[in-house]
């Protein structure tokens, strides 16, 4: 069960998803940062979701076959161009969000969401492990009616027991997409640039391995 897996896994770590830009400049330079304006988006679709620390979602979706671009940022709130520190006050309404550009000819939005629900604990309101607050809430930001319908049906099916990933009722909400602000560059590709740090090694790495074990057919070669 997903709920049991994450409860056991996160109980082994006291780390939380927190970082500062200290000593990150050189690592950012090595990241060869790509922004969405440099991507050929022809034929691609957007997906936005939030479920715990965005470093985890970034690392996982980078590995997914059919995903062409991933970035992390802030969505769902009212403050324009928020900083990481502002979002962390829980007063902006934003949450740590992943933005995905994917090729629907290779992977469907349904499968994007299946991965989402299997790599975070959606059964606790505004919390995943030691990450607590509305900036870590479980939410899908639907960009159109089709995405809204797919997400709502999947949530209903999970809560009706048609999908056996969860033994508990999940609290994920579906919200209309309103905004997305790219996070500071030191948050981009964080897991791959900081694999040995406490949180990335103790928490994100295990979630990445969990994803790889569950979705073998969805991993890029």
Tab-separated table of C-alpha atoms in Angstrom:
chain	number	residue	atom	x	y	z
A	1	UNK	CA	0.000	0.000	0.000
A	2	UNK	CA	1.240	3.463	-0.891
A	3	UNK	CA	0.160	4.887	2.460
A	4	UNK	CA	2.051	2.223	4.411
A	5	UNK	CA	5.131	2.496	2.207
A	6	UNK	CA	5.500	6.241	2.710
A	7	UNK	CA	4.718	6.066	6.413
A	8	UNK	CA	7.509	3.558	6.938
A	9	UNK	CA	9.923	5.289	4.621
A	10	UNK	CA	9.484	8.808	5.954
A	11	UNK	CA	9.597	7.677	9.554
A	12	UNK	CA	13.233	6.728	8.979
A	13	UNK	CA	14.224	10.323	8.233
A	14	UNK	CA	14.124	13.544	10.199
A	15	UNK	CA	14.987	15.597	7.145
A	16	UNK	CA	12.680	18.184	5.616
A	17	UNK	CA	12.580	19.774	2.192
A	18	UNK	CA	14.547	22.927	2.989
A	19	UNK	CA	17.434	24.595	1.249
A	20	UNK	CA	19.225	27.901	0.830
A	21	UNK	CA	21.272	29.083	-2.138
A	22	UNK	CA	24.477	28.861	-0.084
A	23	UNK	CA	27.335	27.379	-2.099
A	24	UNK	CA	24.928	26.492	-4.901
A	25	UNK	CA	26.171	28.886	-7.582
A	26	UNK	CA	28.825	26.561	-8.959
A	27	UNK	CA	26.433	23.625	-9.047
A	28	UNK	CA	23.795	25.671	-10.854
A	29	UNK	CA	26.412	26.532	-13.467
A	30	UNK	CA	26.947	22.812	-14.008
A	31	UNK	CA	23.239	22.195	-14.449
A	32	UNK	CA	23.146	23.563	-18.001
A	33	UNK	CA	19.832	25.109	-17.071
A	34	UNK	CA	17.138	24.919	-19.728
A	35	UNK	CA	14.083	27.147	-19.555
A	36	UNK	CA	10.750	26.561	-21.246
A	37	UNK	CA	11.331	29.303	-23.804
A	38	UNK	CA	14.166	27.180	-25.235
A	39	UNK	CA	11.919	24.165	-25.795
A	40	UNK	CA	10.084	23.353	-29.018
A	41	UNK	CA	6.615	22.853	-27.568
A	42	UNK	CA	4.959	21.766	-30.811
A	43	UNK	CA	2.613	18.896	-30.072
A	44	UNK	CA	3.379	18.926	-26.355
A	45	UNK	CA	0.941	19.358	-23.463
A	46	UNK	CA	1.362	20.931	-20.038
A	47	UNK	CA	0.690	19.407	-16.640
A	48	UNK	CA	0.957	21.084	-13.236
A	49	UNK	CA	0.690	19.351	-9.870
A	50	UNK	CA	1.895	19.571	-6.319
A	51	UNK	CA	2.480	16.787	-3.844
A	52	UNK	CA	5.089	17.333	-1.188
A	53	UNK	CA	8.608	18.509	-1.944
A	54	UNK	CA	9.077	19.586	-5.558
A	55	UNK	CA	12.632	18.160	-5.699
A	56	UNK	CA	11.082	14.691	-5.677
A	57	UNK	CA	8.584	15.340	-8.457
A	58	UNK	CA	11.292	16.989	-10.551
A	59	UNK	CA	13.619	13.996	-10.212
A	60	UNK	CA	10.925	11.449	-10.978
A	61	UNK	CA	9.312	13.088	-13.994
A	62	UNK	CA	12.694	13.737	-15.592
A	63	UNK	CA	12.922	9.955	-15.883
A	64	UNK	CA	9.504	9.422	-17.470
A	65	UNK	CA	9.322	8.341	-21.097
A	66	UNK	CA	7.512	11.002	-23.139
A	67	UNK	CA	8.286	13.857	-20.744
A	68	UNK	CA	10.280	16.461	-22.643
A	69	UNK	CA	10.801	19.136	-20.004
A	70	UNK	CA	10.426	19.533	-16.236
A	71	UNK	CA	10.801	22.566	-14.018
A	72	UNK	CA	9.774	23.400	-10.472
A	73	UNK	CA	8.071	26.494	-9.176
A	74	UNK	CA	5.133	27.904	-7.295
A	75	UNK	CA	1.446	27.797	-8.219
A	76	UNK	CA	-2.010	28.164	-6.753
A	77	UNK	CA	-1.475	31.336	-4.761
A	78	UNK	CA	-2.045	35.059	-5.056
A	79	UNK	CA	1.387	36.640	-4.584
A	80	UNK	CA	3.106	37.581	-7.839
A	81	UNK	CA	6.632	36.308	-8.394
A	82	UNK	CA	6.957	34.770	-4.919
A	83	UNK	CA	10.288	33.717	-3.485
A	84	UNK	CA	10.999	30.402	-1.803
A	85	UNK	CA	11.122	32.168	1.547
A	86	UNK	CA	7.750	33.845	0.965
A	87	UNK	CA	6.081	30.590	-0.051
A	88	UNK	CA	7.541	28.975	3.060
A	89	UNK	CA	5.596	31.393	5.282
A	90	UNK	CA	2.372	29.654	4.097
A	91	UNK	CA	0.850	33.119	3.507
A	92	UNK	CA	1.078	33.332	-0.284
A	93	UNK	CA	-1.250	30.408	-1.015
A	94	UNK	CA	1.299	28.891	-3.378
A	95	UNK	CA	2.579	25.344	-3.189
A	96	UNK	CA	5.744	23.681	-4.434
A	97	UNK	CA	4.709	22.692	-7.939
A	98	UNK	CA	6.148	20.729	-10.824
A	99	UNK	CA	5.531	21.827	-14.413
A	100	UNK	CA	5.749	19.055	-16.980
A	101	UNK	CA	5.788	19.251	-20.772
A	102	UNK	CA	4.906	15.858	-22.215
A	103	UNK	CA	4.203	14.264	-25.564
A	104	UNK	CA	0.665	12.808	-25.448
A	105	UNK	CA	1.582	10.458	-28.291
A	106	UNK	CA	4.033	8.756	-25.941
A	107	UNK	CA	2.464	9.149	-22.499
A	108	UNK	CA	-1.083	10.094	-21.590
A	109	UNK	CA	-2.199	12.601	-19.002
A	110	UNK	CA	-3.846	9.674	-17.207
A	111	UNK	CA	-0.476	7.967	-16.838
A	112	UNK	CA	1.129	11.228	-15.715
A	113	UNK	CA	-1.431	11.270	-12.893
A	114	UNK	CA	-1.022	7.580	-12.079
A	115	UNK	CA	2.634	8.258	-11.403
A	116	UNK	CA	1.732	11.320	-9.331
A	117	UNK	CA	-0.588	9.392	-7.034
A	118	UNK	CA	1.931	6.586	-6.561
A	119	UNK	CA	4.927	8.736	-5.610
A	120	UNK	CA	3.467	10.853	-2.822
A	121	UNK	CA	1.189	10.369	0.158
A	122	UNK	CA	-2.099	12.008	-0.793
A	123	UNK	CA	-3.968	10.888	2.321
A	124	UNK	CA	-2.876	13.649	4.743
A	125	UNK	CA	-4.028	17.245	4.401
A	126	UNK	CA	-1.203	19.749	3.861
A	127	UNK	CA	1.531	17.336	4.828
A	128	UNK	CA	3.861	14.696	3.524
A	129	UNK	CA	6.226	13.244	6.061
A	130	UNK	CA	8.114	16.037	7.789
A	131	UNK	CA	7.053	18.603	5.177
A	132	UNK	CA	4.063	20.380	6.688
A	133	UNK	CA	1.988	23.297	5.410
A	134	UNK	CA	-0.240	24.303	2.509
A	135	UNK	CA	2.872	24.714	0.349
A	136	UNK	CA	3.134	20.904	0.428
A	137	UNK	CA	-0.537	20.166	-0.241
A	138	UNK	CA	-1.700	17.543	-2.707
A	139	UNK	CA	-3.320	19.222	-5.692
A	140	UNK	CA	-3.717	18.970	-9.438
A	141	UNK	CA	-3.897	22.244	-11.346
A	142	UNK	CA	-6.042	21.468	-14.383
A	143	UNK	CA	-5.452	23.616	-17.442
A	144	UNK	CA	-8.705	22.593	-19.152
A	145	UNK	CA	-11.932	20.653	-18.669
A	146	UNK	CA	-10.396	17.452	-20.009
A	147	UNK	CA	-7.629	17.441	-17.388
A	148	UNK	CA	-10.160	18.340	-14.706
A	149	UNK	CA	-12.357	15.398	-15.692
A	150	UNK	CA	-9.455	12.915	-15.786
A	151	UNK	CA	-8.144	14.036	-12.392
A	152	UNK	CA	-11.533	14.040	-10.691
A	153	UNK	CA	-12.358	10.575	-12.019
A	154	UNK	CA	-9.036	9.169	-10.832
A	155	UNK	CA	-9.527	10.628	-7.356
A	156	UNK	CA	-13.080	9.257	-7.229
A	157	UNK	CA	-11.889	5.813	-8.349
A	158	UNK	CA	-9.148	5.742	-5.715
A	159	UNK	CA	-11.555	6.756	-2.977
A	160	UNK	CA	-14.080	4.196	-4.173
A	161	UNK	CA	-11.458	1.462	-3.879
A	162	UNK	CA	-11.201	0.873	-7.631
A	163	UNK	CA	-7.488	1.550	-7.457
A	164	UNK	CA	-5.751	-0.253	-4.618
A	165	UNK	CA	-2.830	2.098	-4.101
A	166	UNK	CA	-4.412	3.613	-1.002
A	167	UNK	CA	-6.127	2.128	2.003
A	168	UNK	CA	-7.145	5.603	3.212
A	169	UNK	CA	-9.288	8.320	1.703
A	170	UNK	CA	-7.123	10.752	-0.266
A	171	UNK	CA	-7.441	14.509	0.083
A	172	UNK	CA	-6.074	15.669	-3.272
A	173	UNK	CA	-7.961	18.621	-4.718
A	174	UNK	CA	-8.377	19.628	-8.347
A	175	UNK	CA	-7.961	23.350	-8.872
A	176	UNK	CA	-8.119	25.397	-12.070
A	177	UNK	CA	-4.686	26.453	-13.233
A	178	UNK	CA	-4.134	30.169	-12.584
A	179	UNK	CA	-0.430	30.842	-12.456
A	180	UNK	CA	3.018	29.331	-12.288
A	181	UNK	CA	6.205	31.066	-11.239
A	182	UNK	CA	9.502	29.305	-11.899
A	183	UNK	CA	11.444	28.686	-8.698
A	184	UNK	CA	14.947	29.953	-8.099
A	185	UNK	CA	17.579	28.267	-10.244
A	186	UNK	CA	19.180	26.473	-7.304
A	187	UNK	CA	15.968	24.443	-6.962
A	188	UNK	CA	16.024	23.230	-10.562
A	189	UNK	CA	17.345	19.685	-11.055
A	190	UNK	CA	18.136	19.694	-7.338
A	191	UNK	CA	18.240	15.963	-6.751
A	192	UNK	CA	20.700	15.269	-9.551
A	193	UNK	CA	22.985	18.101	-8.425
A	194	UNK	CA	22.815	17.266	-4.697
A	195	UNK	CA	22.408	13.464	-4.518
A	196	UNK	CA	24.274	13.071	-1.233
A	197	UNK	CA	22.572	15.751	0.842
A	198	UNK	CA	20.499	14.603	3.799
A	199	UNK	CA	17.004	15.031	2.407
A	200	UNK	CA	17.776	14.072	-1.165
A	201	UNK	CA	19.635	10.940	-0.101
A	202	UNK	CA	17.349	9.969	2.777
A	203	UNK	CA	13.979	10.729	1.196
A	204	UNK	CA	14.030	11.678	-2.493
A	205	UNK	CA	16.344	8.821	-3.478
A	206	UNK	CA	13.990	6.279	-1.920
A	207	UNK	CA	11.009	7.746	-3.731
A	208	UNK	CA	12.894	7.656	-7.008
A	209	UNK	CA	13.713	3.995	-6.421
A	210	UNK	CA	10.078	3.327	-5.534
A	211	UNK	CA	8.974	4.923	-8.806
A	212	UNK	CA	11.497	2.871	-10.778
A	213	UNK	CA	10.256	-0.344	-9.226
A	214	UNK	CA	6.600	0.432	-9.994
A	215	UNK	CA	6.831	1.946	-13.466
A	216	UNK	CA	9.528	-0.004	-15.266
A	217	UNK	CA	7.797	0.440	-18.609
A	218	UNK	CA	7.595	4.220	-18.195
A	219	UNK	CA	11.308	4.879	-17.629
A	220	UNK	CA	13.360	6.526	-20.367
A	221	UNK	CA	16.054	4.332	-21.862
